[in-house]
Amino acid sequence: MNSVIDLRSYVSASNSRLLVMIDLQEKNYAELAKDRAADLTRSMENCTLAIQHARNLGLPIAFTRSSSKTDGIERTAPSAWISDFKPKRSDMVFERRQPSCYGNQLFEDIVSRIGNFAIAGLAEEACLATAIDASHRGHHVTFLSDASVSRGRHKTDPQAVHILATKAIELFADIATTRHWLLATSPRTLKGHRYG
C-alpha cells in the first residue's frame, strides 16, 4: 500500500546535504532491546538503509554521541558504537554534553555551511533538541521517524512516547519515513519528479 507523500516535506527532504546519526551506541541498544526489540530491529534496519544510501550518494555522514563529566573535570568514556554502525574514516564524529548536537561547536560550524540535514538514531530527546536548535538557526531538518526509537518514560508506553516525540519534532522539522527520504534524495526521482 502506497502512502501519500506530503509535497512540502518531500521537497524539503530532497535538499538534505548531510545525514546525522545520533547515539548508535551499545549501551543505548541494550537498554532499548529490553522492551522494544521488534521496533528496535526495524529502526536499525532503516538506519542501515539510510547510511548505505548516503554513502552511495556521497552525502557526508555525522555520528554523534553523548559524553559526560563525572566530577566536572574527569570525563567518562562514551559507550562503544554498535558493531555494525562504527563510523568510517570518511565520517564525522561529534561528542556532546547536552542533548542537542549543537552542543558541539564544530557540529554547528559544519551544519551552518551545509544548512539542510536528515537526522535519526536512538535518542529521541536528542533529535528533538537538535531540531529545535536547528529551527532557531534557520537550518532545515528532516527527521526519519522510523529510523529512531523512544524509551518509555514515567510509566508511559515507549510507542506512545515515540508518537508524542515525533509530533513535537514536527513543530520544528519535517517528518519522513526512511523510504520517503530515500525516494526524495534519489537522483533518478529528483530528475523525474516522481513522488509515489
C-alpha positions as CSV (number, residue, x, y, z in Angstrom):
1,M,0.0,0.0,0.0
2,N,1.5,3.3,-1.1
3,S,1.1,6.2,1.4
4,V,0.7,9.8,0.2
5,I,3.8,11.9,0.5
6,D,3.4,15.5,1.6
7,L,4.9,17.5,-1.2
8,R,6.5,20.2,1.0
9,S,8.1,17.6,3.2
10,Y,9.2,15.6,0.2
11,V,10.9,18.6,-1.5
12,S,12.5,19.6,1.8
13,A,13.8,16.1,2.4
14,S,15.3,16.1,-1.1
15,N,17.5,19.0,0.0
16,S,19.3,17.0,2.7
17,R,23.0,17.5,2.4
18,L,24.1,15.6,5.5
19,L,22.9,12.5,7.4
20,V,23.2,12.8,11.2
21,M,23.0,9.6,13.2
22,I,22.5,10.0,16.9
23,D,23.7,7.8,19.7
24,L,24.2,4.5,17.9
25,Q,25.9,3.0,20.9
26,E,25.9,-0.4,22.5
27,K,24.6,0.9,25.8
28,N,21.6,2.6,24.2
29,Y,20.9,-0.5,22.1
30,A,21.0,-2.8,25.1
31,E,18.6,-0.5,27.1
32,L,16.1,-0.3,24.2
33,A,16.3,-4.0,23.4
34,K,14.8,-4.8,26.8
35,D,11.3,-3.8,25.8
36,R,11.4,-2.6,22.2
37,A,13.1,-5.4,20.4
38,A,10.8,-5.6,17.4
39,D,10.7,-1.8,16.9
40,L,14.5,-1.6,17.5
41,T,15.2,-4.2,14.8
42,R,13.1,-2.3,12.3
43,S,14.7,1.0,13.2
44,M,18.2,-0.3,12.9
45,E,17.3,-1.8,9.5
46,N,16.2,1.7,8.5
47,C,19.3,3.3,9.9
48,T,21.4,0.8,7.8
49,L,19.4,1.8,4.7
50,A,19.8,5.5,5.3
51,I,23.6,5.1,5.9
52,Q,24.1,2.9,2.8
53,H,22.1,5.4,0.7
54,A,24.1,8.4,1.9
55,R,27.3,6.6,1.2
56,N,26.1,5.6,-2.3
57,L,25.2,9.3,-3.0
58,G,28.4,10.6,-1.4
59,L,26.5,12.5,1.2
60,P,28.6,13.2,4.3
61,I,27.5,11.3,7.5
62,A,27.9,12.6,11.0
63,F,27.8,10.3,14.0
64,T,27.1,12.0,17.3
65,R,27.2,10.6,20.8
66,S,26.8,11.9,24.3
67,S,29.7,12.2,26.6
68,S,29.7,13.4,30.2
69,K,31.9,14.5,33.0
70,T,31.9,12.6,36.3
71,D,33.0,15.5,38.6
72,G,33.4,18.5,36.4
73,I,36.9,17.6,35.4
74,E,37.2,13.9,34.5
75,R,35.3,12.7,31.5
76,T,33.7,9.3,31.4
77,A,34.4,7.3,28.3
78,P,31.5,7.2,25.9
79,S,29.8,3.8,25.2
80,A,31.2,1.9,22.3
81,W,29.5,2.2,18.9
82,I,27.2,-0.7,17.9
83,S,29.4,-3.0,15.9
84,D,27.6,-2.6,12.6
85,F,27.4,1.1,13.0
86,K,31.0,2.1,13.7
87,P,31.9,5.4,11.8
88,K,34.3,5.0,8.9
89,R,37.3,7.2,8.5
90,S,35.5,9.4,6.0
91,D,32.6,10.1,8.5
92,M,32.5,12.9,11.0
93,V,32.2,12.1,14.7
94,F,30.9,14.6,17.3
95,E,30.6,14.3,21.1
96,R,28.3,16.5,23.0
97,R,27.4,17.1,26.7
98,Q,23.9,18.5,26.0
99,P,21.0,16.7,24.3
100,S,21.3,18.9,21.2
101,C,24.0,18.1,18.6
102,Y,24.6,21.9,18.5
103,G,26.2,21.5,21.9
104,N,29.3,20.7,19.9
105,Q,30.6,23.9,18.3
106,L,32.3,22.1,15.4
107,F,29.0,20.4,14.6
108,E,27.3,23.9,14.5
109,D,30.1,25.3,12.3
110,I,29.7,22.5,9.7
111,V,25.9,22.5,9.7
112,S,26.0,26.3,9.3
113,R,27.8,25.7,6.0
114,I,25.6,22.8,4.9
115,G,22.2,24.1,6.1
116,N,19.9,21.1,5.5
117,F,20.3,17.7,7.1
118,A,18.4,14.5,8.0
119,I,18.5,13.1,11.5
120,A,17.8,9.7,13.1
121,G,19.0,7.5,15.9
122,L,18.5,6.1,19.3
123,A,17.7,9.1,21.4
124,E,14.5,10.9,20.5
125,E,15.2,13.7,23.1
126,A,18.5,14.5,21.2
127,C,16.6,14.5,17.9
128,L,14.0,16.9,19.4
129,A,16.6,19.2,21.0
130,T,18.6,19.3,17.7
131,A,15.5,20.1,15.7
132,I,14.7,23.0,18.0
133,D,18.2,24.4,17.8
134,A,18.3,24.0,14.0
135,S,15.0,25.9,13.7
136,H,16.3,28.7,15.8
137,R,19.3,29.0,13.4
138,G,17.3,28.8,10.2
139,H,18.6,25.3,9.4
140,H,16.3,22.7,7.9
141,V,15.9,19.2,9.4
142,T,14.2,16.1,8.2
143,F,13.5,13.6,11.0
144,L,13.5,9.9,9.8
145,S,10.8,8.8,12.2
146,D,11.1,5.1,11.5
147,A,14.8,5.1,12.0
148,S,14.5,6.2,15.6
149,V,13.2,4.6,18.8
150,S,12.0,6.1,22.0
151,R,12.2,4.9,25.6
152,G,9.3,4.5,27.9
153,R,9.1,7.4,30.4
154,H,7.1,7.9,33.6
155,K,5.2,4.7,33.1
156,T,4.3,5.7,29.6
157,D,4.5,3.1,26.8
158,P,7.6,3.6,24.6
159,Q,5.4,3.6,21.4
160,A,3.2,6.4,22.9
161,V,6.4,8.4,23.8
162,H,7.7,7.9,20.2
163,I,4.4,9.3,18.8
164,L,4.5,12.3,21.1
165,A,8.2,12.9,20.4
166,T,7.6,12.8,16.7
167,K,4.7,15.2,17.0
168,A,6.9,17.6,19.0
169,I,9.7,17.3,16.5
170,E,7.2,18.1,13.7
171,L,6.9,21.6,15.1
172,F,10.5,22.3,14.2
173,A,11.3,19.8,11.4
174,D,9.8,17.8,8.6
175,I,8.9,14.2,9.3
176,A,9.6,11.5,6.7
177,T,9.9,7.7,6.7
178,T,13.2,6.3,5.6
179,R,11.6,5.1,2.4
180,H,10.3,8.5,1.5
181,W,13.7,10.1,2.3
182,L,15.4,7.5,0.1
183,L,13.0,8.4,-2.7
184,A,13.3,12.1,-2.2
185,T,17.1,12.1,-2.3
186,S,17.4,9.6,-5.2
187,P,18.9,11.3,-8.2
188,R,16.5,9.5,-10.6
189,T,13.5,10.6,-8.6
190,L,14.7,14.2,-8.4
191,K,15.2,14.3,-12.2
192,G,11.9,12.6,-13.0
193,H,9.9,14.4,-10.2
194,R,8.2,11.1,-9.2
195,Y,6.6,11.3,-5.8
196,G,5.0,7.9,-5.2
